[in-house]
Amino acid sequence: MLKETIELLKQQYKFTDETISLYNQAINDVEKEFEMYDEIRELNQLKVLKAFQEERISDSHFTNSSGYGYGDIGRDSLDLVYARIFNAEKALVRPHFVNGTHAIGTALFGNLRPGNTMLAVTGSPYDTLHNIIGISKEENIGSLKEYGVKYSQIDLKNGKLDMEKIKEALISDKTIKLVHMQRSTGYGWRNSFLVNELGEAIKEIKSIRNDVIVFVDNCYGEFIDTKEPTDVGADLMAGSLIKNIGGGISPTGGYIVGKAEYVDQASYRLTTPGIGGECGSTFGVMRQLYQGLFLAPHIAMEAVKGAVFCARVMELAGFEVLPKYNEKRSDIIQAIKFNDAEKLINFCKGIQKASPIDSFVECEPWDMPGYTDQVIMAAGAFIQGSSIELSADAPIREPYIAYLQGGLTFDHAKIGALIALNNIFK
Ligand SMILES: *Cc1c(COP(=O)(O)O)cnc(C)c1O
């Protein structure tokens, strides 16, 4: 760090000497880790480039369709580009998905029928899925449960998939139609699942029941590894375009990829039976979806580096972190345990202060739709709620864990983490 930078941080952001000294130690420790992430990024950039070239993407794909949107070549070709990148038969990439939850819900509703069971094998799914499944307090909202789709769940055993219980369930319950896995930690104190770990579990699951659909919630996971879950046998996968794969450029949207028959079923849910993915005008956003995808391998790694740095600096400051800076990652999330509501809230407020947008507002805990506990969200993003941009959120519940993610540039992620840390010291 230049002397001028340190001066500015002290003057403008009231950095203490302690913060500066923690920075110096942390940055030294993490730089050794970055080489591995640079190599993964390089491979993924090449994968994306190759897919663009193979689909012969040109200026004409950035045009604007209207009305029904029949033959929107930008939309149809982006599906093909995604399918290539994910090594999948088919993709459905749409600005019409309002978020990741919508894409996941569409995949589930599209493929489950009354009498089927959905089996979650990585423990409790992400909070917003509870309404979809029908395990939240909300009633009469059209959950899977209300449509007669049953649900069961196998909790993790020491942070790993409990293969014995999973096998037992698959053998004894013939109604299981779909197995749900979540790659990222979500609001959980656990490591994300490496793609190879998921692959091994999928192989075992398929050896018992080849007919079940293995669905992976891939939110926050894209481009963090050299492979994606669809490379190792996942049948169906979904995620958000305002996380990793949108590269900070996609203004909205979600994607579903996987086996053609399952993606088609999902598409009949997104629109209607018989119409599926063939309709839907794209409001002139296609260039952004392409450009965001092109930048995504790079941006995702900027965010990962931010998380790695944050892990180290917070650990040095005396907090428990997960994962540690030198552990292998499969998502961009950094969990920090505060054991103290005030520290947690001050950390999140610090991230807000460190944002390019809305740095002047104080974020407060609130009752967010889809979540059971109050949640505090620090997000000063160019795109509302975009969590590939530097953001932190935390359900206000013991043991007061904040989840930090994103950062369009490593410099911003790093400075943001320091401002947040400094905000706890004050
Ligand atoms: C973000 C996320 C989702 C979907 O959340 P949205 O806010 O609806 O995009 C689902 N699962 C996981 C694990 C996530 O991280």
XYZ file of N, CA, C and O in Angstrom, residues 3 56 77 109 134 148 158 189 194 239 285 289 325 337 353 373 399 419-420 425:
80
model
N 2.111 5.056 0.745
C 1.992 5.925 1.915
C 0.760 6.822 1.795
O 0.026 7.042 2.753
N -20.663 -18.466 -32.619
C -20.520 -17.356 -33.567
C -21.330 -16.129 -33.124
O -22.157 -15.589 -33.868
N -29.399 -17.899 -28.659
C -27.967 -18.221 -28.719
C -27.325 -18.176 -27.342
O -26.384 -18.933 -27.065
N -40.892 -26.742 -9.470
C -42.313 -26.882 -9.847
C -42.457 -27.547 -11.210
O -43.403 -28.284 -11.453
N -42.807 -25.448 1.223
C -43.969 -25.537 2.118
C -43.562 -25.895 3.533
O -44.326 -26.524 4.267
N -49.286 -31.263 -3.228
C -49.135 -32.696 -2.965
C -47.738 -33.228 -3.209
O -47.545 -34.431 -3.380
N -21.291 -33.937 10.290
C -19.985 -33.256 10.390
C -19.672 -32.447 9.133
O -18.552 -32.502 8.601
N -23.357 -22.423 8.721
C -21.958 -22.433 9.146
C -21.352 -23.739 8.684
O -21.223 -24.695 9.433
N -17.315 -28.832 -2.664
C -16.493 -28.832 -3.865
C -17.230 -29.634 -4.932
O -17.968 -30.571 -4.621
N -29.473 -20.922 -11.037
C -28.755 -19.861 -10.332
C -29.235 -18.486 -10.762
O -30.137 -18.352 -11.594
N -31.810 -6.284 -23.149
C -30.766 -6.542 -22.149
C -29.747 -7.591 -22.594
O -28.831 -7.918 -21.848
N -26.272 -9.312 -20.777
C -26.162 -10.695 -20.305
C -24.931 -11.377 -20.909
O -24.232 -12.149 -20.242
N -8.715 -18.702 5.325
C -8.177 -18.118 4.086
C -7.496 -19.131 3.192
O -7.473 -18.969 1.977
N -17.986 -15.159 12.367
C -18.808 -15.321 13.571
C -18.444 -14.232 14.572
O -17.286 -14.090 14.944
N -20.989 1.607 4.498
C -20.195 2.840 4.414
C -19.137 2.761 3.338
O -18.691 3.786 2.815
N -36.107 -14.943 10.212
C -35.554 -13.995 11.193
C -35.393 -12.633 10.534
O -35.393 -12.521 9.318
N -25.360 -17.585 16.444
C -24.273 -16.868 17.124
C -23.788 -15.623 16.363
O -22.631 -15.276 16.445
N -12.649 -1.273 6.097
C -13.528 -0.230 6.649
C -14.518 -0.868 7.637
O -14.780 -0.325 8.715
N -15.020 -2.048 7.271
C -15.972 -2.737 8.150
C -15.307 -3.162 9.460
O -15.876 -2.990 10.538
N -13.940 -1.579 15.586
C -12.980 -1.079 16.583
C -13.434 0.227 17.207
O -13.122 0.534 18.333
